[in-house]
Coordinates of N, CA, C and O in Angstrom, one line a residue:
X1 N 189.3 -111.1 -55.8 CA 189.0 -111.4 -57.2 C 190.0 -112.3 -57.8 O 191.1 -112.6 -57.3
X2 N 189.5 -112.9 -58.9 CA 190.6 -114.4 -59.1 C 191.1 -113.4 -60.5 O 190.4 -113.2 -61.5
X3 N 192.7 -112.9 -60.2 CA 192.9 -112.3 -61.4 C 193.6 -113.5 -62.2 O 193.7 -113.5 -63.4
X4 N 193.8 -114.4 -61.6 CA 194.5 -115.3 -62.5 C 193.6 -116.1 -63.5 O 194.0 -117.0 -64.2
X5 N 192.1 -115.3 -63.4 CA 190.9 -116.4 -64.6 C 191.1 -117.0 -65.9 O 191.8 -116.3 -66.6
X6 N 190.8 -118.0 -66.4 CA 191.0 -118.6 -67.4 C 190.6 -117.8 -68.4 O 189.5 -117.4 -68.2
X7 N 191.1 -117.4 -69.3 CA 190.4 -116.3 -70.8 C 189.6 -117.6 -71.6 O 190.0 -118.7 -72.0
X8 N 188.6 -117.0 -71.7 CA 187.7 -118.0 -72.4 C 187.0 -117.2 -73.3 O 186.9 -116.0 -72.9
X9 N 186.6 -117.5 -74.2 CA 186.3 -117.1 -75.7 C 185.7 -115.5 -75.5 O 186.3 -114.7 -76.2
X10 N 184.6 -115.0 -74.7 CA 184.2 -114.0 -74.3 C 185.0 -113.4 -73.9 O 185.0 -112.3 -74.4
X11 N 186.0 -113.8 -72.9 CA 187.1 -113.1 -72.3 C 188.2 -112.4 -73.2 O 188.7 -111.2 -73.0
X12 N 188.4 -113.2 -74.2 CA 189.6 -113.0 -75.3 C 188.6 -111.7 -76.2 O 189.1 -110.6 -76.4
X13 N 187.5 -112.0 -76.6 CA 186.6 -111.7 -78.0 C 187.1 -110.1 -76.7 O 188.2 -109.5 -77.0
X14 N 186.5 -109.8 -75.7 CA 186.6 -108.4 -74.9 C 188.3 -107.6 -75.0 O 188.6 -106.5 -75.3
X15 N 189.2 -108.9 -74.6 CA 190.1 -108.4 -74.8 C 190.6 -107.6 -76.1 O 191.1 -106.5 -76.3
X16 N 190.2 -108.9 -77.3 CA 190.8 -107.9 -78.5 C 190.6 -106.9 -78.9 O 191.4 -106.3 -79.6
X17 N 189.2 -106.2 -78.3 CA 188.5 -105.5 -79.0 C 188.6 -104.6 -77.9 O 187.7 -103.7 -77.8
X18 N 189.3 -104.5 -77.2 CA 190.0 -103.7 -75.9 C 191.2 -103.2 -77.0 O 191.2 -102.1 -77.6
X19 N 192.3 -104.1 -77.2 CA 193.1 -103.8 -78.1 C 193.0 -103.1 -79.3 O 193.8 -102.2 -79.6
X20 N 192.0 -103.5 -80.3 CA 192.1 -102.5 -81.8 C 191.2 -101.7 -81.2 O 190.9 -100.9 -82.1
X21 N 190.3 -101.2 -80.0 CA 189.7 -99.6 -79.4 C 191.4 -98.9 -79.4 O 191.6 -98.2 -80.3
X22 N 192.3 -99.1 -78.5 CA 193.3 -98.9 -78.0 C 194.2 -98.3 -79.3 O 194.8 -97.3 -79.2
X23 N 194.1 -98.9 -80.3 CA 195.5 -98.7 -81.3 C 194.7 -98.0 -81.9 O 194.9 -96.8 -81.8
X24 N 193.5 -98.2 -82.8 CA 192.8 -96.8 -82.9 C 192.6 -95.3 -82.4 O 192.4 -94.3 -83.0
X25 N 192.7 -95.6 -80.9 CA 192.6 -94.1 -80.3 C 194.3 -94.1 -79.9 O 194.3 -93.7 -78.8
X26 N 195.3 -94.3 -80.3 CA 196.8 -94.1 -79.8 C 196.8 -93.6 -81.1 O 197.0 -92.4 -80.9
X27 N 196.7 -93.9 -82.7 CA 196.8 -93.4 -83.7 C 196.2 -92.1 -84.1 O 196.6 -91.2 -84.8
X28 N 194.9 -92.1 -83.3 CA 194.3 -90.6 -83.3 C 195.0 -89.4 -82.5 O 195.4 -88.4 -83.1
X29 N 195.0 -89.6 -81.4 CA 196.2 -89.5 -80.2 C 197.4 -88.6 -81.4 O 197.5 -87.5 -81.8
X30 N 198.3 -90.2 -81.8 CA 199.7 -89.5 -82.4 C 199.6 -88.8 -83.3 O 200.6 -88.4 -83.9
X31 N 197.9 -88.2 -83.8 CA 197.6 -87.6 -85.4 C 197.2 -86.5 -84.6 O 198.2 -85.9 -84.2
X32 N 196.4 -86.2 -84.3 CA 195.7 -85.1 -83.5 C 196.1 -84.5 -82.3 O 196.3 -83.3 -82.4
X33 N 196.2 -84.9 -81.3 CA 196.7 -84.1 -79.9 C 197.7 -85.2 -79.4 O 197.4 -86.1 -78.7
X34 N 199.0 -85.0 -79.7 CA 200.0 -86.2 -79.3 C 200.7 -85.7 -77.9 O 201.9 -85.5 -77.6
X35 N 199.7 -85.4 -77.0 CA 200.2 -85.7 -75.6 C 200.8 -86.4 -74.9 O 200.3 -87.5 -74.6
X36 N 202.0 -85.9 -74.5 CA 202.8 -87.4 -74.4 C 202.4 -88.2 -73.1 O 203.1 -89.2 -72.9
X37 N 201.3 -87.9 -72.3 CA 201.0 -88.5 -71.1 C 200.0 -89.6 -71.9 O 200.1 -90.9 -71.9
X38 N 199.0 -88.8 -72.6 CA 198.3 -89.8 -73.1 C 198.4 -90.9 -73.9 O 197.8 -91.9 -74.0
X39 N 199.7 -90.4 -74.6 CA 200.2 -91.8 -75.6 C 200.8 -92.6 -74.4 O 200.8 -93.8 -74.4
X40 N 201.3 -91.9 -73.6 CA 202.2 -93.1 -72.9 C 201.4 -94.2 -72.3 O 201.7 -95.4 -72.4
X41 N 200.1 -93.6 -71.5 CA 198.7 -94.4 -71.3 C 198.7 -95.1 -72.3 O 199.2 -96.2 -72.1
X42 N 198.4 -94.7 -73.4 CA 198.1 -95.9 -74.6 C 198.9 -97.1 -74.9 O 198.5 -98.3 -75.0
X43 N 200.2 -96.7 -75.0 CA 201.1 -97.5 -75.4 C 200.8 -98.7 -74.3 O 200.4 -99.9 -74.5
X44 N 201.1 -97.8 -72.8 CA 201.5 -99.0 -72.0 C 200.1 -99.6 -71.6 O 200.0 -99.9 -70.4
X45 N 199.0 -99.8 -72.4 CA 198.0 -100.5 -71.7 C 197.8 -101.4 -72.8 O 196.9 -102.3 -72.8
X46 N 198.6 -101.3 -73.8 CA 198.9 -102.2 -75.1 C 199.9 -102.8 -74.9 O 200.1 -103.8 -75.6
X47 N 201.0 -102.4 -73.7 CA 202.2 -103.6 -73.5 C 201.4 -104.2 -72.8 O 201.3 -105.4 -73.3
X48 N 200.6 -104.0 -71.6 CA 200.5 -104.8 -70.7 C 199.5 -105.8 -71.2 O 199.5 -107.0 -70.7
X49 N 198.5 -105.5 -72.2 CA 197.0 -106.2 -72.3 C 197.6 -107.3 -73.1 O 197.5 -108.5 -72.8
X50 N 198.5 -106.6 -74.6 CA 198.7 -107.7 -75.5 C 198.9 -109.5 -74.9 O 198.5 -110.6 -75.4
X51 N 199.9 -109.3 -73.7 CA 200.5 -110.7 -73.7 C 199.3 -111.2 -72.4 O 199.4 -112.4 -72.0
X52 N 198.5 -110.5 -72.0 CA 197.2 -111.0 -71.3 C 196.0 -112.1 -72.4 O 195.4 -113.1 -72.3
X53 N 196.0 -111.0 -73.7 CA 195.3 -111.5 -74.9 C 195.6 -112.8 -74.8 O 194.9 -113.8 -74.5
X54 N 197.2 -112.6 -75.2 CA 197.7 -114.2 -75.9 C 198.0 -115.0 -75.1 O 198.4 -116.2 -75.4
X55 N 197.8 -114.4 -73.3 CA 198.0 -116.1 -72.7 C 196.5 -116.7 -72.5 O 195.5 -116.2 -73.0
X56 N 196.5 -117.9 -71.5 CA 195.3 -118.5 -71.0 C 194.7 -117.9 -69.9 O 193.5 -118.2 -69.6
X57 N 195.4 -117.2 -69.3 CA 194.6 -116.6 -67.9 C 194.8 -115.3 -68.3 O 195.3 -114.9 -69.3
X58 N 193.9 -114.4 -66.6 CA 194.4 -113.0 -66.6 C 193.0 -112.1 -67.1 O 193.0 -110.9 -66.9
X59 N 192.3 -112.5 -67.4 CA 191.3 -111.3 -68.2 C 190.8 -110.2 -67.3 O 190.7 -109.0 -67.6
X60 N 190.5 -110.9 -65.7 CA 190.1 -110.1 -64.9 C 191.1 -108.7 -64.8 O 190.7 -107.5 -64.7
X61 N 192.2 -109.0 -64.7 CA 193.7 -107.9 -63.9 C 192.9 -106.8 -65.1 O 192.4 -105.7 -64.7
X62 N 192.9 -107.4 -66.5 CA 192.8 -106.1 -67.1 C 191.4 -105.8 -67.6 O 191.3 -105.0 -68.6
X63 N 190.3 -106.3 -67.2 CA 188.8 -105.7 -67.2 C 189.0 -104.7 -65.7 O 188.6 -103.5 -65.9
X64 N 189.5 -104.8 -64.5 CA 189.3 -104.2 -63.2 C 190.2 -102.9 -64.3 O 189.7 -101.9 -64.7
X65 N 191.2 -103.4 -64.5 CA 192.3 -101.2 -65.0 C 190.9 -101.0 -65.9 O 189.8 -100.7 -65.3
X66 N 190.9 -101.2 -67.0 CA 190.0 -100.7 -68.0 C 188.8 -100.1 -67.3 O 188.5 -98.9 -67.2
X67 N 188.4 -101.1 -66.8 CA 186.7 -100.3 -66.0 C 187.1 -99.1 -65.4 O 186.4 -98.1 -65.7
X68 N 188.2 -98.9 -64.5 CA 188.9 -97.9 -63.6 C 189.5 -97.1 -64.5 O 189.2 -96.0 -64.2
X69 N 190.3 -97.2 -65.5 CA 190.6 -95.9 -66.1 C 189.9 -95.7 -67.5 O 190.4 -94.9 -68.3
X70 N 188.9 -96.5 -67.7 CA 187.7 -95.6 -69.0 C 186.1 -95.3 -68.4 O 185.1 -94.9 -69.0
X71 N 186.2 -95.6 -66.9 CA 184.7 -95.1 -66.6 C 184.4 -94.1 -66.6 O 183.2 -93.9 -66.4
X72 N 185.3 -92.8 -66.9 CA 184.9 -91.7 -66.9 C 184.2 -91.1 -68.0 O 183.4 -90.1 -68.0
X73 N 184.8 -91.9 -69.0 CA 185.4 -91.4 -70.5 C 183.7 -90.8 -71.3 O 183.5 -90.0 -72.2
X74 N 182.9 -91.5 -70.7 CA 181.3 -90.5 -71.3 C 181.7 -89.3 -70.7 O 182.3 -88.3 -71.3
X75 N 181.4 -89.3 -69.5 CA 181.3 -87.6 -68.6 C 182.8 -86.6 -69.2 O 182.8 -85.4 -69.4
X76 N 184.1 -87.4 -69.5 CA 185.0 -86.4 -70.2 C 184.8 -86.0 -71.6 O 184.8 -84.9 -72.2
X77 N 184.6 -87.0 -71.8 CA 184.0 -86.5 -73.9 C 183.4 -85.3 -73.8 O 183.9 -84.3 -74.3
X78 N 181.8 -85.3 -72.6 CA 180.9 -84.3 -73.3 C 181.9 -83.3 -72.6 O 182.1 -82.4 -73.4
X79 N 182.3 -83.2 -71.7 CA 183.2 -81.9 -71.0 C 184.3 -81.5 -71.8 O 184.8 -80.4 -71.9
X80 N 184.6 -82.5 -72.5 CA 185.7 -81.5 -73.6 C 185.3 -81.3 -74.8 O 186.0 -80.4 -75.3
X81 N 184.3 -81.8 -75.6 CA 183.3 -81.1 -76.6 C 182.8 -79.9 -76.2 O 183.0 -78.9 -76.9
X82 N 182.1 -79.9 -74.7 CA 181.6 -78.8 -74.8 C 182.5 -77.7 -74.3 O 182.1 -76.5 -74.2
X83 N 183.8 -77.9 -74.1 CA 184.5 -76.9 -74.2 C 185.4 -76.4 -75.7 O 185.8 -75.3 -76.1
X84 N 185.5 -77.8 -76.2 CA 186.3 -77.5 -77.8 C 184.7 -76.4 -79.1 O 184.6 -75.7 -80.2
X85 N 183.8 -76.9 -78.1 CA 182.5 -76.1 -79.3 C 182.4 -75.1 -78.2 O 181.3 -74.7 -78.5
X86 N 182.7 -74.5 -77.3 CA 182.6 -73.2 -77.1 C 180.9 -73.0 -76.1 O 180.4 -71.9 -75.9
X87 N 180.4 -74.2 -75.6 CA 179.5 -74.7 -74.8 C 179.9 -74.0 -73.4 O 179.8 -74.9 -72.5
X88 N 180.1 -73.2 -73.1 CA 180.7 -72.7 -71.6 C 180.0 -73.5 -70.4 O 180.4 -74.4 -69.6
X89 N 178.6 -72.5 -70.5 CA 177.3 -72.9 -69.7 C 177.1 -74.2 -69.3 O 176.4 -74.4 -68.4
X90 N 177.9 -75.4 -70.1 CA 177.9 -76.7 -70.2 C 179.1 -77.7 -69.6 O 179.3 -78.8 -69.1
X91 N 179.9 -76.6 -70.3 CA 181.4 -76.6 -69.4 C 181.5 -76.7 -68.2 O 182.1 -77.7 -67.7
X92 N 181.0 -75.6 -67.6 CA 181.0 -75.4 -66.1 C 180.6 -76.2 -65.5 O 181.2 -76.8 -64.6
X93 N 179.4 -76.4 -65.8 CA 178.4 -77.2 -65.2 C 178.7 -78.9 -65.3 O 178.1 -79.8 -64.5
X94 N 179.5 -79.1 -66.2 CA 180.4 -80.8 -66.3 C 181.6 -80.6 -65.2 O 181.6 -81.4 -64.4
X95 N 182.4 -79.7 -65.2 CA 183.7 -79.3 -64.6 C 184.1 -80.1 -63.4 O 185.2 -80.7 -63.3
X96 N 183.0 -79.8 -62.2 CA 182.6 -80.4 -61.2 C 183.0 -81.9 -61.1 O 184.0 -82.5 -60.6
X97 N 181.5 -82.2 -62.0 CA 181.0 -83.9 -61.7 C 182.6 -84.6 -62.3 O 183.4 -85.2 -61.7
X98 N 182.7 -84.2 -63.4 CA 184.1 -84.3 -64.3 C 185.1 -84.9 -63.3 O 185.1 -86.1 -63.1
X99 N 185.8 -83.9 -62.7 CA 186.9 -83.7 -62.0 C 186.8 -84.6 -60.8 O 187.8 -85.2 -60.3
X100 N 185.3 -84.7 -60.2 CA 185.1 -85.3 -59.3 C 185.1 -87.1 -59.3 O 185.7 -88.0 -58.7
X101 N 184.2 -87.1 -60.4 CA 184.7 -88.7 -60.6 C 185.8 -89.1 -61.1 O 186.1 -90.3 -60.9
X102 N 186.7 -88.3 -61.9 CA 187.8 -88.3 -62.4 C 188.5 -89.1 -61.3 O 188.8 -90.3 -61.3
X103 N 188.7 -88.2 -60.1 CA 189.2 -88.0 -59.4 C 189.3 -89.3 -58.3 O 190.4 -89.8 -57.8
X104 N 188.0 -89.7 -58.0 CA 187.6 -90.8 -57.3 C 187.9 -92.6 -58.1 O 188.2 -93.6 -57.5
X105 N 187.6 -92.3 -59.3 CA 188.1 -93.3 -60.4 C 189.4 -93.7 -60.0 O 189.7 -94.7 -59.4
X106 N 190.1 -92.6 -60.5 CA 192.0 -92.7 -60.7 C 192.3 -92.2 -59.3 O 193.4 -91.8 -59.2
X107 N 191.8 -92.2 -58.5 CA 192.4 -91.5 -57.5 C 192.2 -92.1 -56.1 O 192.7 -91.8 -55.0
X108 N 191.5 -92.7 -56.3 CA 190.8 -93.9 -54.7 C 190.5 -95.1 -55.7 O 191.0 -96.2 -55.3
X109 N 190.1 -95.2 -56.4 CA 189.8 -96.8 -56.7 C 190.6 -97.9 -57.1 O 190.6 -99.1 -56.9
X110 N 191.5 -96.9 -58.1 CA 192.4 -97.2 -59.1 C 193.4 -97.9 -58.1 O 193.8 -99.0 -58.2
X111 N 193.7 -97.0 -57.2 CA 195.0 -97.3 -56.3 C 194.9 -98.5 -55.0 O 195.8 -99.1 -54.5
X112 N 193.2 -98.5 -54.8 CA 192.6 -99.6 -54.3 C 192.6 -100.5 -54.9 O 192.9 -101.6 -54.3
X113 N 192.3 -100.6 -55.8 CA 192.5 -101.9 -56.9 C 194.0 -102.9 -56.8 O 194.2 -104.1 -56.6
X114 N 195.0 -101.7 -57.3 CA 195.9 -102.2 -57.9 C 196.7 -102.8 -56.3 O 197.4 -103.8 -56.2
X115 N 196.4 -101.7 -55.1 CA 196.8 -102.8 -53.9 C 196.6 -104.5 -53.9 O 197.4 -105.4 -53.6
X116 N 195.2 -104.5 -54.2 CA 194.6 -106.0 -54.3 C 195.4 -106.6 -55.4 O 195.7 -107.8 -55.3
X117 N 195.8 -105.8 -56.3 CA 195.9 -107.0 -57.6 C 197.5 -107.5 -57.2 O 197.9 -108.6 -57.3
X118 N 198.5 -106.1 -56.5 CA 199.6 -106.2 -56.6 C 199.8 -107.3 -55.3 O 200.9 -107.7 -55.3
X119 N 198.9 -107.8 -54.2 CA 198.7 -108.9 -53.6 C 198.9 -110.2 -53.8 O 199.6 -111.0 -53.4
X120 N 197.7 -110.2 -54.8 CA 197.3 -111.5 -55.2 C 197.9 -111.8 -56.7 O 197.3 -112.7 -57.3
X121 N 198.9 -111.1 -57.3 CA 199.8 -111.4 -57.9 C 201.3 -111.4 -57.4 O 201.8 -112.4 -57.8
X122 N 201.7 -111.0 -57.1 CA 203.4 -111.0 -56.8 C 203.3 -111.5 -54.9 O 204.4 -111.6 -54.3
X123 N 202.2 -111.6 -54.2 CA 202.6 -112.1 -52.5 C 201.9 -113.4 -52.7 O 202.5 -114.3 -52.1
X124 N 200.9 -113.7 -53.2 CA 200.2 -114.9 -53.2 C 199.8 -115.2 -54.4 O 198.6 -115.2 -54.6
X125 N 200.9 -115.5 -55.5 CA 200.2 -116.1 -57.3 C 200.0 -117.6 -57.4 O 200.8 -118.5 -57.3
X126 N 198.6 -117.6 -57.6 CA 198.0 -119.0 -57.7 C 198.9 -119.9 -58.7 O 199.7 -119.6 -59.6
X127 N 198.6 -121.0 -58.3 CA 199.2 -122.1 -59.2 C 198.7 -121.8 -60.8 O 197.6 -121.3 -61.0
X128 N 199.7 -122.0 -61.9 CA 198.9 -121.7 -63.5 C 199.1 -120.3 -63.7 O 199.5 -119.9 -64.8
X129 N 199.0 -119.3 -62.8 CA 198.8 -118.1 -63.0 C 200.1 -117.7 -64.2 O 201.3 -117.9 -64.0
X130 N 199.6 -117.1 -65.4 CA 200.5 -116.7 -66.5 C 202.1 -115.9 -65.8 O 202.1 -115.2 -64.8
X131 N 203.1 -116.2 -66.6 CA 204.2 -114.9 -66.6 C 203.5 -113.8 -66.7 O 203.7 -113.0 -65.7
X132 N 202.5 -113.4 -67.7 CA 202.3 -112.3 -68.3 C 202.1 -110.9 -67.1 O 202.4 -109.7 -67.0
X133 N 201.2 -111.8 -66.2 CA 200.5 -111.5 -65.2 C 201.4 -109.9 -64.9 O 201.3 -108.8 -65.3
X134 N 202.5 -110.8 -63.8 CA 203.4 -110.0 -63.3 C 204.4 -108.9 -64.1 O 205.2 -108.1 -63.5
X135 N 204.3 -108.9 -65.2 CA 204.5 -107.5 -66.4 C 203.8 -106.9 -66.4 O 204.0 -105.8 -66.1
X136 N 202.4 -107.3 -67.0 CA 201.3 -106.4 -67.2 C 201.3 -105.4 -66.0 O 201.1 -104.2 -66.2
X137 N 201.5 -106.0 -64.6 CA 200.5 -105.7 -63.5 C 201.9 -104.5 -63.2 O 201.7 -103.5 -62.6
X138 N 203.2 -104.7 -63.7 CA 203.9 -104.2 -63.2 C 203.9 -102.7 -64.6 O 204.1 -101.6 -64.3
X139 N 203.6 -103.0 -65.5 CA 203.0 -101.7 -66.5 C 201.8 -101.1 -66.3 O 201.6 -100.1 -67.0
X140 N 200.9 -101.5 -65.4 CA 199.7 -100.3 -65.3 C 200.1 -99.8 -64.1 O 199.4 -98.8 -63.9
X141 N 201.1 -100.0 -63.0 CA 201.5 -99.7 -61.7 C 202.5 -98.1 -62.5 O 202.2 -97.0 -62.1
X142 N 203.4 -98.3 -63.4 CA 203.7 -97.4 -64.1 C 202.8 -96.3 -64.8 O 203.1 -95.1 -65.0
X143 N 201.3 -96.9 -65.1 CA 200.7 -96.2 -65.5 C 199.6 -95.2 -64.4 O 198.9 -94.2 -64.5
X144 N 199.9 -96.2 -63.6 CA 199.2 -95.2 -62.2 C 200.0 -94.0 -62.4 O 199.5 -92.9 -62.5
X145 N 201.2 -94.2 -62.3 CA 201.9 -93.3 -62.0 C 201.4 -91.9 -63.3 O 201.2 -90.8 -62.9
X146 N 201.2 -92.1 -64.1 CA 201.0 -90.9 -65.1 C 199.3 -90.7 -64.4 O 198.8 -89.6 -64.2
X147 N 198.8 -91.6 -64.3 CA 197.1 -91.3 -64.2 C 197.2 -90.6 -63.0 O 196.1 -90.5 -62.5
X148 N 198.2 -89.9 -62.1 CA 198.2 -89.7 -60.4 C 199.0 -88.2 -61.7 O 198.6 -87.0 -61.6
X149 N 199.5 -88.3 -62.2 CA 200.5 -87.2 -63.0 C 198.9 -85.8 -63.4 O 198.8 -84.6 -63.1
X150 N 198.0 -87.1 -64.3 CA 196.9 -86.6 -65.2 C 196.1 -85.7 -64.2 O 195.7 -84.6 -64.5
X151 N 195.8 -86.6 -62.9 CA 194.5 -86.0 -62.2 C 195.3 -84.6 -61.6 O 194.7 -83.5 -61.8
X152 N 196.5 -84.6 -61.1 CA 197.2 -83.3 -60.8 C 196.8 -82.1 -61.2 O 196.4 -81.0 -60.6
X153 N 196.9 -82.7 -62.8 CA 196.9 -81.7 -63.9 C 195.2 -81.1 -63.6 O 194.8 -79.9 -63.4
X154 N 194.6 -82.2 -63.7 CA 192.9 -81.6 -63.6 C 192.6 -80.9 -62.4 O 191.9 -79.9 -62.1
X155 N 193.1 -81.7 -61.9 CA 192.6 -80.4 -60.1 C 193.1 -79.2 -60.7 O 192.6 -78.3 -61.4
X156 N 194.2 -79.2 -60.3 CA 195.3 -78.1 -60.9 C 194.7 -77.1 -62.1 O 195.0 -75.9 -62.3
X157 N 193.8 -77.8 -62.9 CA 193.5 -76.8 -63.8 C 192.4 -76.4 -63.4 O 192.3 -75.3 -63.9
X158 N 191.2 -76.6 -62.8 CA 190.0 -77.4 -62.3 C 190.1 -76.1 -61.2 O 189.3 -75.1 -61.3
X159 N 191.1 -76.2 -60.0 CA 191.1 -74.9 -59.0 C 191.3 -73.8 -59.8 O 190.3 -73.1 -60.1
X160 N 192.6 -73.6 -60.4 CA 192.9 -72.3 -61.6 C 191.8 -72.1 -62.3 O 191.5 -70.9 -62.1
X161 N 191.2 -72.5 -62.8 CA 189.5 -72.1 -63.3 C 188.6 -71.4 -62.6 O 188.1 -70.3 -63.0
X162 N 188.4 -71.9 -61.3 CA 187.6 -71.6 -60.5 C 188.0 -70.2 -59.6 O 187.2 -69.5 -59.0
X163 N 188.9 -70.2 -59.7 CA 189.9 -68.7 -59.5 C 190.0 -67.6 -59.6 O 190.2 -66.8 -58.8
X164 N 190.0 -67.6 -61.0 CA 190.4 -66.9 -62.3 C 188.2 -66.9 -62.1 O 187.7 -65.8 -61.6
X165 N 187.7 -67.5 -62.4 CA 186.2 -67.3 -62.8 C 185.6 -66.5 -61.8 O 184.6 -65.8 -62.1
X166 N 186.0 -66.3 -60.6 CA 185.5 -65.4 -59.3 C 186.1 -64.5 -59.4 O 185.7 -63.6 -58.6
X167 N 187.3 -64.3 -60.4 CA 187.9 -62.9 -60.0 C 187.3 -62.3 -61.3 O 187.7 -61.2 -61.6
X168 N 186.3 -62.8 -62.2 CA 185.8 -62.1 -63.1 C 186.2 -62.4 -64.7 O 185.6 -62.0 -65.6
X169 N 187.4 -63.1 -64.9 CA 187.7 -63.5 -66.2 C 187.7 -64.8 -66.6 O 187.7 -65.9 -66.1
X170 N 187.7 -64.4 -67.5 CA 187.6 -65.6 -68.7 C 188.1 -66.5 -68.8 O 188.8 -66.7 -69.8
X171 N 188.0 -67.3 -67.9 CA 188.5 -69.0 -67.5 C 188.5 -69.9 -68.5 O 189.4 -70.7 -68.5
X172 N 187.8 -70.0 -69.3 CA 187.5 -71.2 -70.2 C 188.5 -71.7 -70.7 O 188.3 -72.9 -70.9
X173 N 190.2 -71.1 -71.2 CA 190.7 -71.9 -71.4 C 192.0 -72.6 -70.9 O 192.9 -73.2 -71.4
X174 N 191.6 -71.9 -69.5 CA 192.9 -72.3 -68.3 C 192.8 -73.1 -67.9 O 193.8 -73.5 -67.3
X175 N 191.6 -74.2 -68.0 CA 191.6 -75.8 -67.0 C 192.0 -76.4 -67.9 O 191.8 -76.3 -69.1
X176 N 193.0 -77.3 -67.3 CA 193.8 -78.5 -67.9 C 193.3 -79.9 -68.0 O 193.3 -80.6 -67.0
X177 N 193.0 -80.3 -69.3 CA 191.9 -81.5 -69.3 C 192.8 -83.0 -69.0 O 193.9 -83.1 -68.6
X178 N 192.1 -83.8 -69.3 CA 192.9 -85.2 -68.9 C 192.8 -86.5 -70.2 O 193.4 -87.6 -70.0

């Protein structure tokens, strides 16, 4: 993939609007459930994007993270709705698929990815290719690092559920979401 692509009007118009998604949900974030894994996500997908915005190249590096760490974000909404409204039956039954793509997202792709990117930016960077590049790319490599922290947490909470639900109790609010 050519992460070094020219940002062209489309490209930019997606990025900004990557960005005010982003400071909107970091503000909700810091008002509502100020987890600090999640803000840190936030923050640093706003160091890395902003100076992608404002150079000429780059759109691709941060459409591949985005696609890879918000593909999940339908199938987690409804799994943590239906666990914040008390939906068990619904719960359960998301928990799985949940965890599972979660898992495969951040957890095989993500790291696949960023092999490629961390290639074709810092072993082989095309002629033109922005400074930005190599910051950005070096802040979502940081951010793997919490997204490898996050999925822990979900297996982790995900087995302890499943546990605890066979031995007869009331699991619902032992899994740890992401």
């Amino acid at each position: 993939l050519a992460y070094h692509a020219q940002n062209d009007f489309a490209a930019r118009a997606c990025l900004c609007h990557s960005l005010g998604y982003f400071v909107q949900e970091l503000l909700h974030v810091l008002l509502h459930e100020p987890d600090p894994i999640f803000v840190a996500h936030h923050v640093a997908y706003l160091l890395a994007t902003a100076p992608i915005a404002a150079s000429d190249r780059g759109w691709p590096l941060i459409g591949v993270a985005t696609l890879l760490a918000e593909a999940t974000n339908p199938l987690q909404l409804a799994w943590e709705l239906a666990r914040a409204f008390g939906f068990s039956h619904i719960y359960e039954r998301l928990s799985l698929p949940f965890t599972v793509a979660f898992a495969t997202c951040r957890g095989v792709l993500m790291p696949l990815a960023f092999a490629d990117i961390l290639v074709g930016v810092y072993s082989r960077p095309p002629p033109g290719a922005p400074r930005p590049m190599k910051s950005a790319t070096a802040i979502f490599v940081v951010g793997m690092g919490a997204s490898i922290l996050w999925l822990s947490q979900l297996v982790r909470g995900f087995l302890k559920y499943r546990r605890k639900k066979r031995g007869g109790g009331d699991a619902r609010g032992d899994a740890d979401g992401a």
